[in-house]
Coordinates of C-alpha atoms and ligand atoms in Angstrom, one line a residue:
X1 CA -20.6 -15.3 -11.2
X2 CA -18.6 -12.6 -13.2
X3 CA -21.6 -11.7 -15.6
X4 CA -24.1 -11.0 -12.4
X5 CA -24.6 -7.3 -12.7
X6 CA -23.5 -5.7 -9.7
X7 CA -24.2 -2.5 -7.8
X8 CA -21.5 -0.8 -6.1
X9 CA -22.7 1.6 -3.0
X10 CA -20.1 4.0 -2.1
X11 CA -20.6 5.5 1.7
X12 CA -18.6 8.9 1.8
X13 CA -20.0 10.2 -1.7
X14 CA -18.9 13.3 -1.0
X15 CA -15.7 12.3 0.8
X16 CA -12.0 13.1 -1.4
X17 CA -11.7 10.1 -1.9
X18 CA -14.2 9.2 -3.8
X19 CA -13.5 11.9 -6.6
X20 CA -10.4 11.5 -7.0
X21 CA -9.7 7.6 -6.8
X22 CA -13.0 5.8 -6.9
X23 CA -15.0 7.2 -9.5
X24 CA -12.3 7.8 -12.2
X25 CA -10.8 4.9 -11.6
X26 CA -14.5 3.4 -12.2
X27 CA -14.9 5.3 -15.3
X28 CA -11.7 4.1 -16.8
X29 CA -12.9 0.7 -15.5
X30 CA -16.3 1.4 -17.6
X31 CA -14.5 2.7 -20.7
X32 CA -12.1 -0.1 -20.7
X33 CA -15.3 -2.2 -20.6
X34 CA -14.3 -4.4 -17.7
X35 CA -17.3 -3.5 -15.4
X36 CA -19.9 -6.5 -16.0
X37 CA -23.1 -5.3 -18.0
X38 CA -25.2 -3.7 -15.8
X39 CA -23.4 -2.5 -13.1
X40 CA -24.8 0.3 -11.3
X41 CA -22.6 2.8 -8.9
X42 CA -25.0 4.3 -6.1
X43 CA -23.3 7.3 -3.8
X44 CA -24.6 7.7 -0.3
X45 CA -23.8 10.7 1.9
X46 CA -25.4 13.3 4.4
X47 CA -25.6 15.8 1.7
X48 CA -28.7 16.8 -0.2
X49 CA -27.9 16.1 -4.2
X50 CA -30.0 15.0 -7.0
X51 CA -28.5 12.6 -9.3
X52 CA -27.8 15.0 -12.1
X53 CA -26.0 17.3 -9.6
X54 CA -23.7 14.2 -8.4
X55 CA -23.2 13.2 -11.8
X56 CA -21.7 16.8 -12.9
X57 CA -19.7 17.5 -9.6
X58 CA -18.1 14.8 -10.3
X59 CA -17.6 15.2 -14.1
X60 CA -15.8 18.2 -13.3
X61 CA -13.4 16.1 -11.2
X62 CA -12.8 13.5 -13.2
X63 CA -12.2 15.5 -16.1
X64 CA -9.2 16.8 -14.1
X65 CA -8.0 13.6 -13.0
X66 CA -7.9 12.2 -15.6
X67 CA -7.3 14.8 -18.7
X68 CA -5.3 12.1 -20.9
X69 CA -8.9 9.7 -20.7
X70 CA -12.1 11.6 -20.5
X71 CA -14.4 12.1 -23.1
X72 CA -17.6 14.1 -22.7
X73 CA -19.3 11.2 -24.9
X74 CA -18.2 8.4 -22.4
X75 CA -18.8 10.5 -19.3
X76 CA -22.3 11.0 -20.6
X77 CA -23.2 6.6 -20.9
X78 CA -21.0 6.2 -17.5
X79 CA -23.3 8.5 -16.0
X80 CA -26.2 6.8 -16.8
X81 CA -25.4 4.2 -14.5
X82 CA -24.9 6.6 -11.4
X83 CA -27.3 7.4 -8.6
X84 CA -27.2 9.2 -5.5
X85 CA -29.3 8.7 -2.4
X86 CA -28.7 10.8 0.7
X87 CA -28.3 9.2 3.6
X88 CA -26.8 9.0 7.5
X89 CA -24.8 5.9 8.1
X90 CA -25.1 6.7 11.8
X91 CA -29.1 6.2 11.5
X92 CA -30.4 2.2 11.2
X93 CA -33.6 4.1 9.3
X94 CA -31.4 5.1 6.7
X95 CA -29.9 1.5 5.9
X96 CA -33.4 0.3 6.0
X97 CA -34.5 2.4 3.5
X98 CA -31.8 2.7 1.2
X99 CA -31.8 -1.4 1.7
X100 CA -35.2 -1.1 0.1
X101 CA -34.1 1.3 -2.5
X102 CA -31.2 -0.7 -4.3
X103 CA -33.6 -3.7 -4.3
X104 CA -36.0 -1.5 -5.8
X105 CA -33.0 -0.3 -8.3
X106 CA -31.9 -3.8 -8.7
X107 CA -35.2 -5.2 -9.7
X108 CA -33.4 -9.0 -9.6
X109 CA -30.7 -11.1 -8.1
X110 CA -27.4 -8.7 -8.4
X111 CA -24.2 -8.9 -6.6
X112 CA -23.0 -5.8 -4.3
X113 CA -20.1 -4.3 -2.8
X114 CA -20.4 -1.6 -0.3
X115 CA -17.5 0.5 -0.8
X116 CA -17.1 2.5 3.5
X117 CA -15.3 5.7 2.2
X118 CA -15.9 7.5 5.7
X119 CA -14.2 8.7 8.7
X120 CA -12.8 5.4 10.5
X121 CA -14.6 6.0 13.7
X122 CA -18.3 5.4 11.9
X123 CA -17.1 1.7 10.5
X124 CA -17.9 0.0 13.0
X125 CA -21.6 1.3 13.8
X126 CA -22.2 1.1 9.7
X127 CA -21.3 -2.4 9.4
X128 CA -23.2 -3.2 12.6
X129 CA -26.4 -1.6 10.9
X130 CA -25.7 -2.9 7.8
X131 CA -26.0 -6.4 9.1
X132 CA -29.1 -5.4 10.8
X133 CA -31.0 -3.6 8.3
X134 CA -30.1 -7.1 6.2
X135 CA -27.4 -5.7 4.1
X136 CA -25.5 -8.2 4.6
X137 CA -27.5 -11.0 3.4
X138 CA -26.0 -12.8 0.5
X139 CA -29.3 -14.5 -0.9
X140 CA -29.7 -12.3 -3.9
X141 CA -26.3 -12.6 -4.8
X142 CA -23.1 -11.5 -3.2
X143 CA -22.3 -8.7 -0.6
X144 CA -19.2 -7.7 0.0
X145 CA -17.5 -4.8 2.0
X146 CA -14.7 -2.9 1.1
X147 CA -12.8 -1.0 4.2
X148 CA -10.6 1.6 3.8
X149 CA -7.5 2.0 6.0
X150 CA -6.7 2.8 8.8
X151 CA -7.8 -0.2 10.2
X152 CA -7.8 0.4 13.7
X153 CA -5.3 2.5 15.4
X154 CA -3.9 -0.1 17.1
X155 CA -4.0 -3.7 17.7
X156 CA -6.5 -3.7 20.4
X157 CA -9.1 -1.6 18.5
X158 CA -8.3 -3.6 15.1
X159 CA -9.2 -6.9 17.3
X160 CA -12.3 -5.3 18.3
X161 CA -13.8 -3.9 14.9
X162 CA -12.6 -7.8 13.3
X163 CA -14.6 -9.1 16.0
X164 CA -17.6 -6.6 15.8
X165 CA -17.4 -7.2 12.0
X166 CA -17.2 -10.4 11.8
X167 CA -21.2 -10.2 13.5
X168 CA -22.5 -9.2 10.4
X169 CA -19.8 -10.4 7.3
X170 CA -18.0 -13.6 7.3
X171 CA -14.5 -12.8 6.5
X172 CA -14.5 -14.1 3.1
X173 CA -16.9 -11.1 2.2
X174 CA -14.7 -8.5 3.9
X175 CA -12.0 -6.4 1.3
X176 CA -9.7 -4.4 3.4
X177 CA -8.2 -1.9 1.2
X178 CA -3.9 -1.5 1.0
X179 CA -3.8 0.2 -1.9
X180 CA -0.1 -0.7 -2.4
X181 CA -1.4 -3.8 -3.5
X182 CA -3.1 -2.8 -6.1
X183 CA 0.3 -1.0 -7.4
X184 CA 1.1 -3.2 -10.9
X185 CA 4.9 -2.8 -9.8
X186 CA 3.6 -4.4 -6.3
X187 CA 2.3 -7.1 -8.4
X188 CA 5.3 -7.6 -10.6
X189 CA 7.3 -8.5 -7.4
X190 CA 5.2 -11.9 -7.3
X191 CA 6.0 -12.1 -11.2
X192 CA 9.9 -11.4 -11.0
X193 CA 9.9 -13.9 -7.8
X194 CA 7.7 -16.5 -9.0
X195 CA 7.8 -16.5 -12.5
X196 CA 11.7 -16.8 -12.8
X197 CA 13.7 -19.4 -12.1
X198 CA 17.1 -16.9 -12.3
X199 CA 16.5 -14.5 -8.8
X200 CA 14.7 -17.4 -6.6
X201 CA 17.9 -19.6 -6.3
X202 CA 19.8 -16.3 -4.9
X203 CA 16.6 -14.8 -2.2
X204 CA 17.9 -15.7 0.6
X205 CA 20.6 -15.7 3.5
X206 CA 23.5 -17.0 1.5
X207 CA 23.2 -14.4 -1.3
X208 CA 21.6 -11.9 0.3
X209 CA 23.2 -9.3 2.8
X210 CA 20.3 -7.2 3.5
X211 CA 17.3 -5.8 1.8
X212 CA 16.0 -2.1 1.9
X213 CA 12.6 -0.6 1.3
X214 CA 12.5 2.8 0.8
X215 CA 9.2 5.1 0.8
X216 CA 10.1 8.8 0.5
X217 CA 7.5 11.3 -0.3
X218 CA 8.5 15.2 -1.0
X219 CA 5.1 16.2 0.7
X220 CA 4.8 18.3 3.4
X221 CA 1.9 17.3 6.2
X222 CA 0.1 20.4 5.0
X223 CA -3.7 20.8 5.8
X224 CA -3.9 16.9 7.0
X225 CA -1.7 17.8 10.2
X226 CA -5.0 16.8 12.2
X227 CA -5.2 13.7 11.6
X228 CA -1.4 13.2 11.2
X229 CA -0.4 14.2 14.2
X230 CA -2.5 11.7 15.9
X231 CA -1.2 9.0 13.3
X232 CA 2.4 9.6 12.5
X233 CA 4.4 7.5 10.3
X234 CA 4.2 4.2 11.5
X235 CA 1.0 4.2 11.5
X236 CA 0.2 6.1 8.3
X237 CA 3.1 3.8 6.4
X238 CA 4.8 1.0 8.0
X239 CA 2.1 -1.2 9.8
X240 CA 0.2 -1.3 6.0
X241 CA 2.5 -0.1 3.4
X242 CA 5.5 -0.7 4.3
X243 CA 5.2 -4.0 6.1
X244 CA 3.0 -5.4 3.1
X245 CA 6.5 -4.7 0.7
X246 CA 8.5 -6.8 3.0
X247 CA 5.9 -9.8 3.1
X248 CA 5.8 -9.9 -0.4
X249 CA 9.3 -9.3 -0.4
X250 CA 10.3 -12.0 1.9
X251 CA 7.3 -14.5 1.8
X252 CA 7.8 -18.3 0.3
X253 CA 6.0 -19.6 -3.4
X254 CA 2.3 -20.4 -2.5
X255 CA 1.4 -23.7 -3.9
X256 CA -1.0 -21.4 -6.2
X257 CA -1.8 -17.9 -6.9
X258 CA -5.1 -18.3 -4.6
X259 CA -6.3 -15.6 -1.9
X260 CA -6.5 -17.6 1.0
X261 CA -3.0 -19.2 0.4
X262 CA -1.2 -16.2 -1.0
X263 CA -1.9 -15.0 2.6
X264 CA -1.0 -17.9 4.6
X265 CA 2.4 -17.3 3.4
X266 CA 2.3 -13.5 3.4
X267 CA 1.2 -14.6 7.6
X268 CA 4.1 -16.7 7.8
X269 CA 6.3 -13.4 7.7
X270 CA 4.8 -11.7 10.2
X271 CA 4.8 -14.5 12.4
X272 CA 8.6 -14.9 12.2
X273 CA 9.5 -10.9 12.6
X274 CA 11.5 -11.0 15.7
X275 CA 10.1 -9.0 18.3
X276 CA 11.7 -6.0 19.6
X277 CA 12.3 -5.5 23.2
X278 CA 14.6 -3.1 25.9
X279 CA 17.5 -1.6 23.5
X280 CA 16.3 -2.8 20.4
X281 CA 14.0 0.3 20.4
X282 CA 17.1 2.3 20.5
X283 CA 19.5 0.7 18.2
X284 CA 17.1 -0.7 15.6
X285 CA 14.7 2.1 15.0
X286 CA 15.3 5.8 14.2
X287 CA 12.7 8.6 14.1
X288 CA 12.8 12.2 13.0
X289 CA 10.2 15.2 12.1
X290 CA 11.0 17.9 9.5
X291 CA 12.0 21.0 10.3
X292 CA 8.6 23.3 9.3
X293 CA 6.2 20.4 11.1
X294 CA 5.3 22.0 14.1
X295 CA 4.2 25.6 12.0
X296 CA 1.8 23.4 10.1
X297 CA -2.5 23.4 10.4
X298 CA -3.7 21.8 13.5
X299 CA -0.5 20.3 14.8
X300 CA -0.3 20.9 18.2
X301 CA 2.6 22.7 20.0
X302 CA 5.7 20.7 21.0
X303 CA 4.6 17.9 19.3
X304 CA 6.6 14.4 19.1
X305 CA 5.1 12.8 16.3
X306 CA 7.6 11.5 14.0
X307 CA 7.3 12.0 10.1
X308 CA 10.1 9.9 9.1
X309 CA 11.3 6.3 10.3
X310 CA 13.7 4.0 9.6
X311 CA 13.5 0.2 11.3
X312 CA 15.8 -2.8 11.5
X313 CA 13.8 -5.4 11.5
X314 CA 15.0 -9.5 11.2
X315 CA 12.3 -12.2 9.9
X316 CA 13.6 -15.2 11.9
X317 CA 13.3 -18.2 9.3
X318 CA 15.0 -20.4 7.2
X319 CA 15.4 -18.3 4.4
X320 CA 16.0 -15.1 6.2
X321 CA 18.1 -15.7 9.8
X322 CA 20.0 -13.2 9.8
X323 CA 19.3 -10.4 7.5
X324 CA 18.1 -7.3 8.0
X325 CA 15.5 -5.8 6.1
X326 CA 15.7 -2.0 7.1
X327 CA 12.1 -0.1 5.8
X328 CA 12.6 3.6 5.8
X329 CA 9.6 6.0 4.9
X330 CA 9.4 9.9 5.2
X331 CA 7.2 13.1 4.3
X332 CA 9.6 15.9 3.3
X333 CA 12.1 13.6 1.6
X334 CA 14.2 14.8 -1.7
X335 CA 11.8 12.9 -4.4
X336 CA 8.8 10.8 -4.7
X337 CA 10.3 7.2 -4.8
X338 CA 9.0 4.0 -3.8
X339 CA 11.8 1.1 -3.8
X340 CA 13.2 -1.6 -2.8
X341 CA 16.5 -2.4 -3.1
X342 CA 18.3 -6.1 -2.7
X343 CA 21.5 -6.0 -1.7
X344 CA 23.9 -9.0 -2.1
X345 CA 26.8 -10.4 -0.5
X346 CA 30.5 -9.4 -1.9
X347 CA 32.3 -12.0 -3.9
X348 CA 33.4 -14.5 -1.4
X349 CA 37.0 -13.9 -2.6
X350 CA 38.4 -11.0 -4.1
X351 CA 40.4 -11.2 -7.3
X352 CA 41.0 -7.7 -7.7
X353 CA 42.2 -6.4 -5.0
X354 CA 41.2 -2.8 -3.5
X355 CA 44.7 -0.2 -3.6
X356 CA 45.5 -1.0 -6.8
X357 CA 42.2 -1.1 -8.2
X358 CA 38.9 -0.6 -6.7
X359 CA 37.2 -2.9 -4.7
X360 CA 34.5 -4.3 -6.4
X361 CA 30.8 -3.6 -5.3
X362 CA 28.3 -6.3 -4.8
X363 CA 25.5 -6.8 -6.9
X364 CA 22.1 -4.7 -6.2
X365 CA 18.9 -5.3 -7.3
X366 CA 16.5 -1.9 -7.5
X367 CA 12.9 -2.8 -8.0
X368 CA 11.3 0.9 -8.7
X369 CA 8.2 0.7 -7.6
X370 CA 7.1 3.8 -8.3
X371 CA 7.2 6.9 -10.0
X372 CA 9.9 4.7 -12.3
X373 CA 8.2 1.7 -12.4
X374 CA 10.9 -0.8 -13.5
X375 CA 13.9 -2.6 -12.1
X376 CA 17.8 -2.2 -12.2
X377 CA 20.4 -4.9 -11.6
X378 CA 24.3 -3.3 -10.5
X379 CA 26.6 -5.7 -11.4
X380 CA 30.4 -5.2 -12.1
X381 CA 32.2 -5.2 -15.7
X382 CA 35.6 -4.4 -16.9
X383 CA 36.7 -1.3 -17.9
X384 CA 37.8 -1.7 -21.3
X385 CA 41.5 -1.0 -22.1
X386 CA 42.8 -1.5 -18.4
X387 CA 44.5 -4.1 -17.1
X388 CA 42.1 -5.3 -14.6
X389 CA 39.9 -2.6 -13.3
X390 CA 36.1 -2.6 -12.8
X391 CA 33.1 -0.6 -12.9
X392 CA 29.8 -0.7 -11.9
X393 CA 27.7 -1.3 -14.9
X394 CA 24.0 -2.2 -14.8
X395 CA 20.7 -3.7 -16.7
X396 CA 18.0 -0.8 -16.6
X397 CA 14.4 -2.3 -17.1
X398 CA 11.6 0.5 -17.4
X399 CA 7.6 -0.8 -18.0
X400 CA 6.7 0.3 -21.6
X401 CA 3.9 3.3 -21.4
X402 CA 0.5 1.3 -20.5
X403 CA -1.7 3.2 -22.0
X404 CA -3.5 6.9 -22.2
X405 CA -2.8 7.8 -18.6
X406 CA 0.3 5.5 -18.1
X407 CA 0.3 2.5 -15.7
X408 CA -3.4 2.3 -14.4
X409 CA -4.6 3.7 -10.8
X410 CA -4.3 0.8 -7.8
X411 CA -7.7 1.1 -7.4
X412 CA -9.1 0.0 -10.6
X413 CA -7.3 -3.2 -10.0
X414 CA -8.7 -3.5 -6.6
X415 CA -12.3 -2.5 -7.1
X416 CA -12.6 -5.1 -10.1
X417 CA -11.3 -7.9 -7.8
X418 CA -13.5 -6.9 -5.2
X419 CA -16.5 -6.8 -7.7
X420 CA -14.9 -10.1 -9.0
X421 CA -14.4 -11.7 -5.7
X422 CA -11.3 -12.1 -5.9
X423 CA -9.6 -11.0 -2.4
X424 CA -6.0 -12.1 -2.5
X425 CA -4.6 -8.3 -3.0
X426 CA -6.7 -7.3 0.0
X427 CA -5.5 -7.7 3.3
X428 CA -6.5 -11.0 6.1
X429 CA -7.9 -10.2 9.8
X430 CA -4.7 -12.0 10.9
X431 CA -2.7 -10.3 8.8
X432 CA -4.0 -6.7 10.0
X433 CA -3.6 -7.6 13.4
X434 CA -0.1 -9.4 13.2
X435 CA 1.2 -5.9 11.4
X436 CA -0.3 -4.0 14.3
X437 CA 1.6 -6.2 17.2
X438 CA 5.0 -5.8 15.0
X439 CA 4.0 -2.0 15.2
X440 CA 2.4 -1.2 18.3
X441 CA 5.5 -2.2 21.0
X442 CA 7.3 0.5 18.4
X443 CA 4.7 3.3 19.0
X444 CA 4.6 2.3 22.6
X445 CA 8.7 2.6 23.6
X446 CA 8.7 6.4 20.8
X447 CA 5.7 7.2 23.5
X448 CA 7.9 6.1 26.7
X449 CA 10.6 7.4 28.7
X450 CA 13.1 5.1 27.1
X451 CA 12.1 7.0 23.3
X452 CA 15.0 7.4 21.3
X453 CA 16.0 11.2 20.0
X454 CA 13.4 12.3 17.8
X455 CA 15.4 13.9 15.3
X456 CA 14.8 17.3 13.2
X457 CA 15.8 16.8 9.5
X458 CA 15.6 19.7 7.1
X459 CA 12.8 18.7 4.0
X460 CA 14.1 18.0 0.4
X461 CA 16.9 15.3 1.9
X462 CA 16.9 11.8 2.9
X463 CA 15.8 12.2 6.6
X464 CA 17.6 12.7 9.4
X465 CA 21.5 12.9 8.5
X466 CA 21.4 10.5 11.6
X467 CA 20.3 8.0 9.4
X468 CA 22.9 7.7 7.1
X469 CA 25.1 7.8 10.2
X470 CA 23.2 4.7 11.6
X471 CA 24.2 3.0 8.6
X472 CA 27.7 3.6 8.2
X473 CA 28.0 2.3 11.6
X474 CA 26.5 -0.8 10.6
X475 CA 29.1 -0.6 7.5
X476 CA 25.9 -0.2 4.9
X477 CA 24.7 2.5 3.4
X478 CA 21.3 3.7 2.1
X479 CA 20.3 3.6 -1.9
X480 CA 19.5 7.2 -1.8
X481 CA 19.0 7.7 -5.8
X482 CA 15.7 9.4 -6.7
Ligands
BG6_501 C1 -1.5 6.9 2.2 C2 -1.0 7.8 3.4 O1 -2.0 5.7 2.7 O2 -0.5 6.7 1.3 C3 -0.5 9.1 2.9 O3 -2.1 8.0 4.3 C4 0.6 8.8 1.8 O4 0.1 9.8 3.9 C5 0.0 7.9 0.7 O5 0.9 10.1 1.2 C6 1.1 7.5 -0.3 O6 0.5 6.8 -1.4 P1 1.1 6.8 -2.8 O7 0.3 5.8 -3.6 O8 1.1 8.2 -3.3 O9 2.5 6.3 -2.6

């Protein structure tokens, strides 16, 4: 029921996170009036504030974050519908009692969703008390959990929180967070796929020659090097990020836009990724670490930990034998730019031969997902006043300013679904744990004997130069346009 009021708990109050995602995007979420009447946000952490002194921490926060939208006025009503109750999510006492206090709070039936905003390693233990202390419980209205990622570290340890999870929420009340999903330019892809009939007939292996998708970042590691270095980029990017692009990317129509089977299909593509084995490690993977990594906070000496990667991977099916889809990500790149880039077959028969005139490049379609959130399609036109020659020409879409503070934070979207109920931008057990066995043999052969070179690439390029080497031997080439 949409108009239940609901309470949201936030565990890791005084975590980053939570001031600069969670609460502004909950205030713009408030002052956009979307949050159903009532709706109370509760911060639990180990550290000892009042209410009021909660409340104007993070007033001063989201002030910053969000200079285009705050308003003293609205800060002062969203406040009035946040609490903050210390508490230890390692201590069953604590659930207990702040399980009294919210139904105290609450006063009647209300929905909830328990937002777990903490350091990884305490999920498992929280949910586990959670269930005991009755948190769990869905008879005075909905309960619902949001995780945030890493999910596991690998696929062993993802099977074993599922599992221990699953003892006290049913999957359906479980939201694990990508927060690419909840990117509007991530959502477009399902609109320029599904609600087109022009780019449908032409995604696939007879049109398609391969597909890149890019995520470059131009920041350094900085003070996050210890938990980086333990991480590294396939785990940080690929296994969620990155491999959630290509299922959206590559996946087949569901029959409707429904959680459930919007994730069977998204399923479907990790269960046809071919599997890597012996020199496949070598010739379809490429890793490298900037130059500057090893002089960063808390990385240890000689370390091997890549900060860029670029896989070849194939999605054995019907619609895809055959094509590559190569997924690049790296810190220390020369922009910010999420994209992905569909690249078609050349004409089948050239009328315009190369010599005299150039030979004519094949169509490309850019989806920018972010910071330029729009699309371009390359496509070839005459150059007036020759006889025959051609140019690259193309069709620039950009989305029209959304508002104040331009296209809305992921995670308004996604905590209003999860307050709605409405899962299917959040990511599937089987889904987690089918991106961690496409992941882990990777991780496993960079960690063997066998690794390939781990290249050092100097920040503010594209990666390794190896990498546009690797292409040109595979006669491609990377979009590298920021
Ligand atoms: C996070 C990673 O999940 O995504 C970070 O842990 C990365 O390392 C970030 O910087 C990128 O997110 P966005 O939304 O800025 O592209």
């Amino acid at each position: 029921d949409n108009d239940m009021p609901s309470t949201i708990v936030i565990f890791g109050a005084s975590g980053d996170l939570t001031s600069r995602k969670l609460i502004p995007a909950l205030f713009r979420l408030f002052q956009k009036k979307r949050l159903p009447e009532g709706t109370r946000i509760v911060g639990v952490s180990r550290s000892d504030f009042s209410d009021e002194q909660w409340r104007n921490q993070l007033g001063e926060t989201t002030e910053k974050f969000l200079p285009a939208s705050f308003t003293a006025e609205d800060w002062k009503q969203f406040c009035q519908h946040v609490y903050y109750r210390p508490g230890d999510i390692t201590k069953a006492d604590d659930f207990v009692a702040l399980g009294k206090h919210l139904d105290e709070l609450e006063g009647a039936a209300c929905d909830r969703v328990y937002y777990l905003s903490t350091s990884p390693r305490l999920y498992e233990s929280a949910i586990t008390l959670m269930g005991q202390a009755g948190l769990a419980d869905e008879s005075a209205g909905s309960r619902r959990v949001i995780i945030e990622k890493p999910f596991g570290t690998d696929l062993a340890s993802a099977e074993a929180l599922n599992q221990s999870i699953h003892k006290s929420f049913h999957e359906n009340q479980i939201y694990r967070i990508d927060h690419y999903l909840g990117k509007e330019t991530v959502q477009n892809l399902f609109a320029l796929r599904f609600a087109n009939t022009i780019f449908e007939p032409l995604w696939n292996r007879n049109y398609i020659d391969h597909v890149q998708i890019t995520v470059a970042e131009e920041v350094v590691i900085g003070r996050r090097g210890g938990y980086y270095d333990t991480s590294g980029i396939l785990r940080d990017m690929f296994q969620n990020h990155l491999l959630q692009l290509m299922m959206i990317t590559a996946m087949e129509a569901p029959a409707r836009y429904d959680a459930n089977l919007v994730r069977d299909e998204k399923v479907k593509v990790l269960h046809s990724v071919r599997p890597m084995s012996g020199s496949d490690f070598a010739c379809n993977t490429l890793r490298g670490q900037y130059q500057g990594y090893l002089q960063e906070d808390g990385v240890p000496a000689g370390s091997q930990t890549a900060t860029f990667a670029a896989l070849k991977l194939y999605i054995d099916n019907w619609r895809w034998k055959g094509v590559p889809f190569y997924l690049r990500s790296g810190k220390a790149m020369s922009c910010r730019t999420t994209q992905i880039v569909i690249q078609f077959r050349s004409p089948p028969h050239l009328l315009f031969p190369s010599g005299k005139m150039r030979t004519p490049e094949a169509n490309q379609l850019v989806i920018q997902v972010q910071p330029a959130e729009g699309l371009q399609m390359y496509f070839q036109s005459k150059v007036p006043d020759t006889e025959m020659k051609t140019r690259t020409s193309h069709f620039d879409f950009r989305f029209q300013d959304a508002g104040p503070d331009g296209m809305p934070d992921a995670y308004q979207r996604l905590l209003m679904d999860a307050v709605n109920g409405d899962a299917s931008l959040f990511a599937r057990s089987d889904e987690v744990e089918l991106a961690w066995s496409i992941i882990d043999p990777i991780i496993n052969a960079w960690g063997s004997a066998a690794a390939p070179d781990l290249h050092v690439y100097e920040p503010g390029l594209w990666g390794p130069t190896e990498s546009s080497e690797w292409m040109q031997g595979q006669k491609r080439s990377w979009f590298d346009v920021c």
